[in-house]
């Protein structure tokens, strides 16, 4: 009697290219595309429902209204046009390198202002392209007698506090209020504004510092964003379900083939 051997089980790779597996894959693609479109719709809804945070930054207001000395700078104060009255301390004027102005790299001349209420403020007086121009402006500023002045400009962020790589204490690599207060020689210990005021009109010999209005911020609807992420995860889950269906069927075929092979083996009785 001839015993027919069972057919060899197919590989997992072959199981993924059967008509049934390809059909299930097409279904998974349709489901994933649907979920992806829903995710895109949720993102568009989040943008449409986003709240535009608009601030009246172009209206000049007193500095004391938007910021306080010796207090952390707030987002609401950054970029605001503002004004304050006081006098410059000529001896405390410094220059700062690596300052961009409309795409050109150059130098700032930065003054130390003591305001009428006794607080201190770093004032960026103007910009110049060359170090020689900055040093010339520095000497002019130090030679100018202090006088009551109206400082009008835009209130901007201070740079991070970093030690200067230059050996000249009056030449800085960054305009950091935290570092400037250690260089100032007058009114030491008085409360200091954390930000820097960039003057709208530079003194003679310097160029006005380009300080544009800050861009409007958009607060997205986070709930819609979370829904969008969920739809993306569901789209990925559609492919995972397809993979598990094909693999589970293949594993079942392997188990059935193994059982059939065991039954087809002849049994020899021991004598």
PDB file of C-alpha atoms in Angstrom:
ATOM      1  CA  UNK A   1       0.000   0.000   0.000  1.00  0.00           C
ATOM      2  CA  UNK A   2       1.399   3.417  -0.993  1.00  0.00           C
ATOM      3  CA  UNK A   3       1.253   6.166   1.652  1.00  0.00           C
ATOM      4  CA  UNK A   4       0.914   9.671   0.250  1.00  0.00           C
ATOM      5  CA  UNK A   5       3.124  12.244   2.031  1.00  0.00           C
ATOM      6  CA  UNK A   6       1.349  15.443   3.060  1.00  0.00           C
ATOM      7  CA  UNK A   7       2.178  18.589   1.106  1.00  0.00           C
ATOM      8  CA  UNK A   8       4.983  20.720   2.535  1.00  0.00           C
ATOM      9  CA  UNK A   9       3.622  23.737   4.461  1.00  0.00           C
ATOM     10  CA  UNK A  10       4.122  27.097   2.768  1.00  0.00           C
ATOM     11  CA  UNK A  11       6.406  29.794   4.148  1.00  0.00           C
ATOM     12  CA  UNK A  12       5.202  32.870   6.004  1.00  0.00           C
ATOM     13  CA  UNK A  13       6.326  35.012   3.101  1.00  0.00           C
ATOM     14  CA  UNK A  14       4.152  33.010   0.730  1.00  0.00           C
ATOM     15  CA  UNK A  15       1.210  33.410   3.104  1.00  0.00           C
ATOM     16  CA  UNK A  16       1.367  37.190   2.739  1.00  0.00           C
ATOM     17  CA  UNK A  17       0.991  37.094  -1.066  1.00  0.00           C
ATOM     18  CA  UNK A  18      -2.057  34.856  -1.320  1.00  0.00           C
ATOM     19  CA  UNK A  19      -5.208  36.361  -2.891  1.00  0.00           C
ATOM     20  CA  UNK A  20      -6.931  36.293   0.487  1.00  0.00           C
ATOM     21  CA  UNK A  21      -4.041  38.139   2.203  1.00  0.00           C
ATOM     22  CA  UNK A  22      -3.842  40.742  -0.562  1.00  0.00           C
ATOM     23  CA  UNK A  23      -7.581  41.304  -0.325  1.00  0.00           C
ATOM     24  CA  UNK A  24      -7.321  41.838   3.430  1.00  0.00           C
ATOM     25  CA  UNK A  25      -4.425  44.232   2.803  1.00  0.00           C
ATOM     26  CA  UNK A  26      -6.571  46.320   0.463  1.00  0.00           C
ATOM     27  CA  UNK A  27      -9.247  46.502   3.141  1.00  0.00           C
ATOM     28  CA  UNK A  28      -6.600  47.622   5.679  1.00  0.00           C
ATOM     29  CA  UNK A  29      -5.363  50.299   3.252  1.00  0.00           C
ATOM     30  CA  UNK A  30      -8.892  51.661   2.789  1.00  0.00           C
ATOM     31  CA  UNK A  31      -9.421  51.762   6.559  1.00  0.00           C
ATOM     32  CA  UNK A  32      -6.017  53.400   7.161  1.00  0.00           C
ATOM     33  CA  UNK A  33      -6.623  56.052   4.484  1.00  0.00           C
ATOM     34  CA  UNK A  34     -10.008  56.812   6.024  1.00  0.00           C
ATOM     35  CA  UNK A  35      -8.433  57.237   9.460  1.00  0.00           C
ATOM     36  CA  UNK A  36      -5.643  59.391   7.982  1.00  0.00           C
ATOM     37  CA  UNK A  37      -8.211  61.699   6.358  1.00  0.00           C
ATOM     38  CA  UNK A  38     -10.036  61.968   9.673  1.00  0.00           C
ATOM     39  CA  UNK A  39      -6.731  62.864  11.360  1.00  0.00           C
ATOM     40  CA  UNK A  40      -6.105  65.578   8.765  1.00  0.00           C
ATOM     41  CA  UNK A  41      -9.606  66.915   9.342  1.00  0.00           C
ATOM     42  CA  UNK A  42      -8.994  67.060  13.095  1.00  0.00           C
ATOM     43  CA  UNK A  43      -5.743  68.999  12.560  1.00  0.00           C
ATOM     44  CA  UNK A  44      -7.513  71.483  10.282  1.00  0.00           C
ATOM     45  CA  UNK A  45     -10.223  71.898  12.918  1.00  0.00           C
ATOM     46  CA  UNK A  46      -7.540  72.538  15.553  1.00  0.00           C
ATOM     47  CA  UNK A  47      -6.042  75.287  13.399  1.00  0.00           C
ATOM     48  CA  UNK A  48      -9.406  76.820  12.518  1.00  0.00           C
ATOM     49  CA  UNK A  49     -10.469  76.853  16.151  1.00  0.00           C
ATOM     50  CA  UNK A  50      -7.075  78.118  17.306  1.00  0.00           C
ATOM     51  CA  UNK A  51      -7.083  81.290  19.303  1.00  0.00           C
ATOM     52  CA  UNK A  52      -4.902  84.026  17.830  1.00  0.00           C
ATOM     53  CA  UNK A  53      -3.101  85.789  20.657  1.00  0.00           C
ATOM     54  CA  UNK A  54      -2.858  89.347  19.395  1.00  0.00           C
ATOM     55  CA  UNK A  55      -1.221  92.053  21.471  1.00  0.00           C
ATOM     56  CA  UNK A  56      -1.200  95.777  20.881  1.00  0.00           C
ATOM     57  CA  UNK A  57       2.597  95.835  20.742  1.00  0.00           C
ATOM     58  CA  UNK A  58       2.742  98.871  18.452  1.00  0.00           C
ATOM     59  CA  UNK A  59       1.111 101.213  20.937  1.00  0.00           C
ATOM     60  CA  UNK A  60       3.745 102.855  23.128  1.00  0.00           C
ATOM     61  CA  UNK A  61       2.990 102.395  26.830  1.00  0.00           C
ATOM     62  CA  UNK A  62       4.962 103.207  29.997  1.00  0.00           C
ATOM     63  CA  UNK A  63       7.534 100.560  30.860  1.00  0.00           C
ATOM     64  CA  UNK A  64       6.199 100.253  34.397  1.00  0.00           C
ATOM     65  CA  UNK A  65       2.844  99.107  32.975  1.00  0.00           C
ATOM     66  CA  UNK A  66       4.213  96.018  31.208  1.00  0.00           C
ATOM     67  CA  UNK A  67       7.165  95.044  33.413  1.00  0.00           C
ATOM     68  CA  UNK A  68       8.542  95.387  36.906  1.00  0.00           C
ATOM     69  CA  UNK A  69      12.181  95.733  37.984  1.00  0.00           C
ATOM     70  CA  UNK A  70      13.725  92.725  39.738  1.00  0.00           C
ATOM     71  CA  UNK A  71      10.879  90.561  38.387  1.00  0.00           C
ATOM     72  CA  UNK A  72      10.915  87.812  35.777  1.00  0.00           C
ATOM     73  CA  UNK A  73      10.153  88.994  32.262  1.00  0.00           C
ATOM     74  CA  UNK A  74       6.782  87.861  30.905  1.00  0.00           C
ATOM     75  CA  UNK A  75       5.738  86.923  27.385  1.00  0.00           C
ATOM     76  CA  UNK A  76       3.243  89.792  27.426  1.00  0.00           C
ATOM     77  CA  UNK A  77       6.058  92.332  27.768  1.00  0.00           C
ATOM     78  CA  UNK A  78       8.405  90.965  25.086  1.00  0.00           C
ATOM     79  CA  UNK A  79       8.239  93.013  21.885  1.00  0.00           C
ATOM     80  CA  UNK A  80       6.119  95.799  23.349  1.00  0.00           C
ATOM     81  CA  UNK A  81       6.837  99.385  22.362  1.00  0.00           C
ATOM     82  CA  UNK A  82       7.434 101.280  25.557  1.00  0.00           C
ATOM     83  CA  UNK A  83       8.841 104.449  27.093  1.00  0.00           C
ATOM     84  CA  UNK A  84      10.613 105.463  30.286  1.00  0.00           C
ATOM     85  CA  UNK A  85      12.328 108.566  31.656  1.00  0.00           C
ATOM     86  CA  UNK A  86      15.752 108.694  33.242  1.00  0.00           C
ATOM     87  CA  UNK A  87      19.391 109.434  32.619  1.00  0.00           C
ATOM     88  CA  UNK A  88      22.261 107.475  31.146  1.00  0.00           C
ATOM     89  CA  UNK A  89      25.406 106.694  33.125  1.00  0.00           C
ATOM     90  CA  UNK A  90      28.108 107.516  30.544  1.00  0.00           C
ATOM     91  CA  UNK A  91      30.897 105.553  32.255  1.00  0.00           C
ATOM     92  CA  UNK A  92      28.858 102.321  32.146  1.00  0.00           C
ATOM     93  CA  UNK A  93      28.370 102.290  28.356  1.00  0.00           C
ATOM     94  CA  UNK A  94      29.598  99.092  26.651  1.00  0.00           C
ATOM     95  CA  UNK A  95      29.613  97.556  23.169  1.00  0.00           C
ATOM     96  CA  UNK A  96      28.407  94.091  22.119  1.00  0.00           C
ATOM     97  CA  UNK A  97      29.556  92.130  19.088  1.00  0.00           C
ATOM     98  CA  UNK A  98      27.795  89.684  16.779  1.00  0.00           C
ATOM     99  CA  UNK A  99      24.524  91.644  16.546  1.00  0.00           C
ATOM    100  CA  UNK A 100      22.399  91.228  13.430  1.00  0.00           C
ATOM    101  CA  UNK A 101      20.622  94.218  11.929  1.00  0.00           C
ATOM    102  CA  UNK A 102      18.504  93.490   8.833  1.00  0.00           C
ATOM    103  CA  UNK A 103      20.755  90.529   8.066  1.00  0.00           C
ATOM    104  CA  UNK A 104      24.053  92.399   8.533  1.00  0.00           C
ATOM    105  CA  UNK A 105      26.373  91.464  11.376  1.00  0.00           C
ATOM    106  CA  UNK A 106      27.790  94.257  13.497  1.00  0.00           C
ATOM    107  CA  UNK A 107      27.908  95.848  16.941  1.00  0.00           C
ATOM    108  CA  UNK A 108      25.520  97.326  19.495  1.00  0.00           C
ATOM    109  CA  UNK A 109      26.294 100.211  21.819  1.00  0.00           C
ATOM    110  CA  UNK A 110      24.512  99.519  25.118  1.00  0.00           C
ATOM    111  CA  UNK A 111      23.931 102.094  27.832  1.00  0.00           C
ATOM    112  CA  UNK A 112      23.043 101.954  31.516  1.00  0.00           C
ATOM    113  CA  UNK A 113      19.934 103.989  32.307  1.00  0.00           C
ATOM    114  CA  UNK A 114      18.877 104.980  35.806  1.00  0.00           C
ATOM    115  CA  UNK A 115      15.160 105.732  35.671  1.00  0.00           C
ATOM    116  CA  UNK A 116      13.329 108.382  37.653  1.00  0.00           C
ATOM    117  CA  UNK A 117      12.017 105.808  40.127  1.00  0.00           C
ATOM    118  CA  UNK A 118      15.573 104.629  40.881  1.00  0.00           C
ATOM    119  CA  UNK A 119      15.367 101.389  38.923  1.00  0.00           C
ATOM    120  CA  UNK A 120      17.929 100.386  36.305  1.00  0.00           C
ATOM    121  CA  UNK A 121      17.459  99.524  32.637  1.00  0.00           C
ATOM    122  CA  UNK A 122      19.768  98.303  29.874  1.00  0.00           C
ATOM    123  CA  UNK A 123      19.282 100.443  26.771  1.00  0.00           C
ATOM    124  CA  UNK A 124      20.561  99.401  23.331  1.00  0.00           C
ATOM    125  CA  UNK A 125      21.396 102.783  21.855  1.00  0.00           C
ATOM    126  CA  UNK A 126      22.156 101.799  18.270  1.00  0.00           C
ATOM    127  CA  UNK A 127      24.003  99.582  15.800  1.00  0.00           C
ATOM    128  CA  UNK A 128      27.122  99.964  13.711  1.00  0.00           C
ATOM    129  CA  UNK A 129      28.727  97.649  11.188  1.00  0.00           C
ATOM    130  CA  UNK A 130      32.350  97.827  12.368  1.00  0.00           C
ATOM    131  CA  UNK A 131      34.171  97.479  15.662  1.00  0.00           C
ATOM    132  CA  UNK A 132      35.930 100.793  14.995  1.00  0.00           C
ATOM    133  CA  UNK A 133      32.565 102.507  14.597  1.00  0.00           C
ATOM    134  CA  UNK A 134      31.344 100.909  17.825  1.00  0.00           C
ATOM    135  CA  UNK A 135      34.398 102.049  19.779  1.00  0.00           C
ATOM    136  CA  UNK A 136      34.075 105.577  18.402  1.00  0.00           C
ATOM    137  CA  UNK A 137      30.417 105.674  19.473  1.00  0.00           C
ATOM    138  CA  UNK A 138      31.441 104.267  22.853  1.00  0.00           C
ATOM    139  CA  UNK A 139      33.897 107.121  23.414  1.00  0.00           C
ATOM    140  CA  UNK A 140      31.292 109.697  22.381  1.00  0.00           C
ATOM    141  CA  UNK A 141      28.753 108.212  24.785  1.00  0.00           C
ATOM    142  CA  UNK A 142      31.221 108.218  27.666  1.00  0.00           C
ATOM    143  CA  UNK A 143      32.055 111.863  26.963  1.00  0.00           C
ATOM    144  CA  UNK A 144      28.396 112.964  26.905  1.00  0.00           C
ATOM    145  CA  UNK A 145      27.220 114.563  30.173  1.00  0.00           C
ATOM    146  CA  UNK A 146      24.247 112.774  31.769  1.00  0.00           C
ATOM    147  CA  UNK A 147      20.914 114.458  31.151  1.00  0.00           C
ATOM    148  CA  UNK A 148      17.250 113.687  31.666  1.00  0.00           C
ATOM    149  CA  UNK A 149      16.136 111.635  28.653  1.00  0.00           C
ATOM    150  CA  UNK A 150      12.949 110.044  27.334  1.00  0.00           C
ATOM    151  CA  UNK A 151      13.792 106.493  26.268  1.00  0.00           C
ATOM    152  CA  UNK A 152      11.357 105.243  23.602  1.00  0.00           C
ATOM    153  CA  UNK A 153      11.740 101.891  21.872  1.00  0.00           C
ATOM    154  CA  UNK A 154      10.878  98.208  21.964  1.00  0.00           C
ATOM    155  CA  UNK A 155      11.326  96.042  25.055  1.00  0.00           C
ATOM    156  CA  UNK A 156      13.068  92.772  24.090  1.00  0.00           C
ATOM    157  CA  UNK A 157      14.544  89.692  25.721  1.00  0.00           C
ATOM    158  CA  UNK A 158      17.907  89.756  27.410  1.00  0.00           C
ATOM    159  CA  UNK A 159      20.505  87.253  26.194  1.00  0.00           C
ATOM    160  CA  UNK A 160      21.616  84.375  28.380  1.00  0.00           C
ATOM    161  CA  UNK A 161      24.311  85.213  30.898  1.00  0.00           C
ATOM    162  CA  UNK A 162      27.648  84.124  29.439  1.00  0.00           C
ATOM    163  CA  UNK A 163      31.179  85.237  30.264  1.00  0.00           C
ATOM    164  CA  UNK A 164      32.807  87.359  27.601  1.00  0.00           C
ATOM    165  CA  UNK A 165      35.569  85.753  25.569  1.00  0.00           C
ATOM    166  CA  UNK A 166      37.169  89.172  25.150  1.00  0.00           C
ATOM    167  CA  UNK A 167      39.590  90.557  27.669  1.00  0.00           C
ATOM    168  CA  UNK A 168      37.972  93.978  27.335  1.00  0.00           C
ATOM    169  CA  UNK A 169      35.201  94.321  29.962  1.00  0.00           C
ATOM    170  CA  UNK A 170      33.475  96.967  27.835  1.00  0.00           C
ATOM    171  CA  UNK A 171      33.231  94.613  24.797  1.00  0.00           C
ATOM    172  CA  UNK A 172      30.635  91.878  25.270  1.00  0.00           C
ATOM    173  CA  UNK A 173      29.650  88.813  23.268  1.00  0.00           C
ATOM    174  CA  UNK A 174      26.042  88.922  24.500  1.00  0.00           C
ATOM    175  CA  UNK A 175      23.674  91.574  25.833  1.00  0.00           C
ATOM    176  CA  UNK A 176      22.832  89.929  29.131  1.00  0.00           C
ATOM    177  CA  UNK A 177      21.269  91.997  31.899  1.00  0.00           C
ATOM    178  CA  UNK A 178      22.630  89.543  34.452  1.00  0.00           C
ATOM    179  CA  UNK A 179      26.157  90.285  33.231  1.00  0.00           C
ATOM    180  CA  UNK A 180      25.647  94.013  32.724  1.00  0.00           C
ATOM    181  CA  UNK A 181      24.679  94.628  36.355  1.00  0.00           C
ATOM    182  CA  UNK A 182      28.083  93.250  37.364  1.00  0.00           C
ATOM    183  CA  UNK A 183      29.792  95.813  35.119  1.00  0.00           C
ATOM    184  CA  UNK A 184      27.797  98.867  36.101  1.00  0.00           C
ATOM    185  CA  UNK A 185      29.550 101.151  38.540  1.00  0.00           C
ATOM    186  CA  UNK A 186      26.721 103.423  39.712  1.00  0.00           C
ATOM    187  CA  UNK A 187      23.464 102.702  41.563  1.00  0.00           C
ATOM    188  CA  UNK A 188      24.720  99.195  42.255  1.00  0.00           C
ATOM    189  CA  UNK A 189      22.050  97.105  43.967  1.00  0.00           C
ATOM    190  CA  UNK A 190      19.088  99.058  42.619  1.00  0.00           C
ATOM    191  CA  UNK A 191      16.273  96.910  41.160  1.00  0.00           C
ATOM    192  CA  UNK A 192      16.899  96.160  37.494  1.00  0.00           C
ATOM    193  CA  UNK A 193      14.572  95.380  34.607  1.00  0.00           C
ATOM    194  CA  UNK A 194      15.311  91.954  33.158  1.00  0.00           C
ATOM    195  CA  UNK A 195      14.740  92.946  29.526  1.00  0.00           C
ATOM    196  CA  UNK A 196      16.527  95.365  27.215  1.00  0.00           C
ATOM    197  CA  UNK A 197      15.055  98.489  25.614  1.00  0.00           C
ATOM    198  CA  UNK A 198      16.141  98.992  21.979  1.00  0.00           C
ATOM    199  CA  UNK A 199      15.880 102.681  21.148  1.00  0.00           C
ATOM    200  CA  UNK A 200      13.622 103.613  18.241  1.00  0.00           C
ATOM    201  CA  UNK A 201      15.958 106.455  17.225  1.00  0.00           C
ATOM    202  CA  UNK A 202      19.702 105.954  17.553  1.00  0.00           C
ATOM    203  CA  UNK A 203      22.022 108.857  18.451  1.00  0.00           C
ATOM    204  CA  UNK A 204      24.259 110.410  15.819  1.00  0.00           C
ATOM    205  CA  UNK A 205      26.897 108.051  14.445  1.00  0.00           C
ATOM    206  CA  UNK A 206      24.775 104.922  14.962  1.00  0.00           C
ATOM    207  CA  UNK A 207      22.089 103.162  12.937  1.00  0.00           C
ATOM    208  CA  UNK A 208      18.611 102.461  14.331  1.00  0.00           C
ATOM    209  CA  UNK A 209      18.351  98.899  15.604  1.00  0.00           C
ATOM    210  CA  UNK A 210      15.903  96.869  13.528  1.00  0.00           C
ATOM    211  CA  UNK A 211      13.446  95.503  16.062  1.00  0.00           C
ATOM    212  CA  UNK A 212      10.277  94.288  14.296  1.00  0.00           C
ATOM    213  CA  UNK A 213       6.963  93.584  15.947  1.00  0.00           C
ATOM    214  CA  UNK A 214       6.660  90.025  17.290  1.00  0.00           C
ATOM    215  CA  UNK A 215       4.644  87.534  15.272  1.00  0.00           C
ATOM    216  CA  UNK A 216       1.155  86.610  16.374  1.00  0.00           C
ATOM    217  CA  UNK A 217       0.888  83.418  18.386  1.00  0.00           C
ATOM    218  CA  UNK A 218      -1.756  80.799  17.689  1.00  0.00           C
ATOM    219  CA  UNK A 219      -2.976  78.584  20.496  1.00  0.00           C
ATOM    220  CA  UNK A 220      -4.173  75.281  19.020  1.00  0.00           C
ATOM    221  CA  UNK A 221      -7.139  73.340  20.322  1.00  0.00           C
ATOM    222  CA  UNK A 222      -5.255  70.516  22.067  1.00  0.00           C
ATOM    223  CA  UNK A 223      -8.312  68.252  22.190  1.00  0.00           C
ATOM    224  CA  UNK A 224      -8.489  68.212  18.395  1.00  0.00           C
ATOM    225  CA  UNK A 225      -4.764  67.508  18.212  1.00  0.00           C
ATOM    226  CA  UNK A 226      -5.185  64.506  20.535  1.00  0.00           C
ATOM    227  CA  UNK A 227      -8.028  63.215  18.381  1.00  0.00           C
ATOM    228  CA  UNK A 228      -5.792  63.548  15.314  1.00  0.00           C
ATOM    229  CA  UNK A 229      -3.096  61.466  17.014  1.00  0.00           C
ATOM    230  CA  UNK A 230      -5.684  58.815  17.901  1.00  0.00           C
ATOM    231  CA  UNK A 231      -6.771  58.544  14.250  1.00  0.00           C
ATOM    232  CA  UNK A 232      -3.138  58.051  13.195  1.00  0.00           C
ATOM    233  CA  UNK A 233      -2.726  55.282  15.766  1.00  0.00           C
ATOM    234  CA  UNK A 234      -5.910  53.615  14.508  1.00  0.00           C
ATOM    235  CA  UNK A 235      -4.567  53.776  10.942  1.00  0.00           C
ATOM    236  CA  UNK A 236      -1.412  51.960  12.064  1.00  0.00           C
ATOM    237  CA  UNK A 237      -3.556  49.479  13.991  1.00  0.00           C
ATOM    238  CA  UNK A 238      -5.377  48.538  10.752  1.00  0.00           C
ATOM    239  CA  UNK A 239      -2.110  47.237   9.269  1.00  0.00           C
ATOM    240  CA  UNK A 240      -1.247  45.439  12.484  1.00  0.00           C
ATOM    241  CA  UNK A 241      -4.609  43.663  12.482  1.00  0.00           C
ATOM    242  CA  UNK A 242      -3.994  42.574   8.857  1.00  0.00           C
ATOM    243  CA  UNK A 243      -0.569  41.243   9.807  1.00  0.00           C
ATOM    244  CA  UNK A 244      -1.924  39.289  12.776  1.00  0.00           C
ATOM    245  CA  UNK A 245      -4.786  37.781  10.730  1.00  0.00           C
ATOM    246  CA  UNK A 246      -2.392  36.483   8.073  1.00  0.00           C
ATOM    247  CA  UNK A 247       0.147  35.238  10.583  1.00  0.00           C
ATOM    248  CA  UNK A 248      -2.465  33.532  12.787  1.00  0.00           C
ATOM    249  CA  UNK A 249      -3.868  31.703   9.749  1.00  0.00           C
ATOM    250  CA  UNK A 250      -0.355  30.666   8.717  1.00  0.00           C
ATOM    251  CA  UNK A 251       0.413  29.367  12.214  1.00  0.00           C
ATOM    252  CA  UNK A 252      -2.822  27.387  12.152  1.00  0.00           C
ATOM    253  CA  UNK A 253      -1.797  25.825   8.829  1.00  0.00           C
ATOM    254  CA  UNK A 254       1.591  24.953  10.311  1.00  0.00           C
ATOM    255  CA  UNK A 255      -0.065  23.226  13.257  1.00  0.00           C
ATOM    256  CA  UNK A 256      -2.443  21.305  10.988  1.00  0.00           C
ATOM    257  CA  UNK A 257       0.413  20.267   8.698  1.00  0.00           C
ATOM    258  CA  UNK A 258       2.442  19.045  11.648  1.00  0.00           C
ATOM    259  CA  UNK A 259      -0.506  16.974  12.926  1.00  0.00           C
ATOM    260  CA  UNK A 260      -1.180  15.469   9.486  1.00  0.00           C
ATOM    261  CA  UNK A 261       2.478  14.514   9.131  1.00  0.00           C
ATOM    262  CA  UNK A 262       2.395  12.738  12.489  1.00  0.00           C
ATOM    263  CA  UNK A 263      -0.710  10.725  11.501  1.00  0.00           C
ATOM    264  CA  UNK A 264       0.787   9.665   8.156  1.00  0.00           C
ATOM    265  CA  UNK A 265       3.851   8.014   9.677  1.00  0.00           C
ATOM    266  CA  UNK A 266       3.683   4.142   9.778  1.00  0.00           C
ATOM    267  CA  UNK A 267       3.620   2.530  13.195  1.00  0.00           C
ATOM    268  CA  UNK A 268       5.987  -0.478  13.695  1.00  0.00           C
ATOM    269  CA  UNK A 269       4.963  -3.038  16.304  1.00  0.00           C
ATOM    270  CA  UNK A 270       7.762  -4.411  18.370  1.00  0.00           C
ATOM    271  CA  UNK A 271       8.067  -8.225  18.351  1.00  0.00           C
TER     272      UNK A 271
END
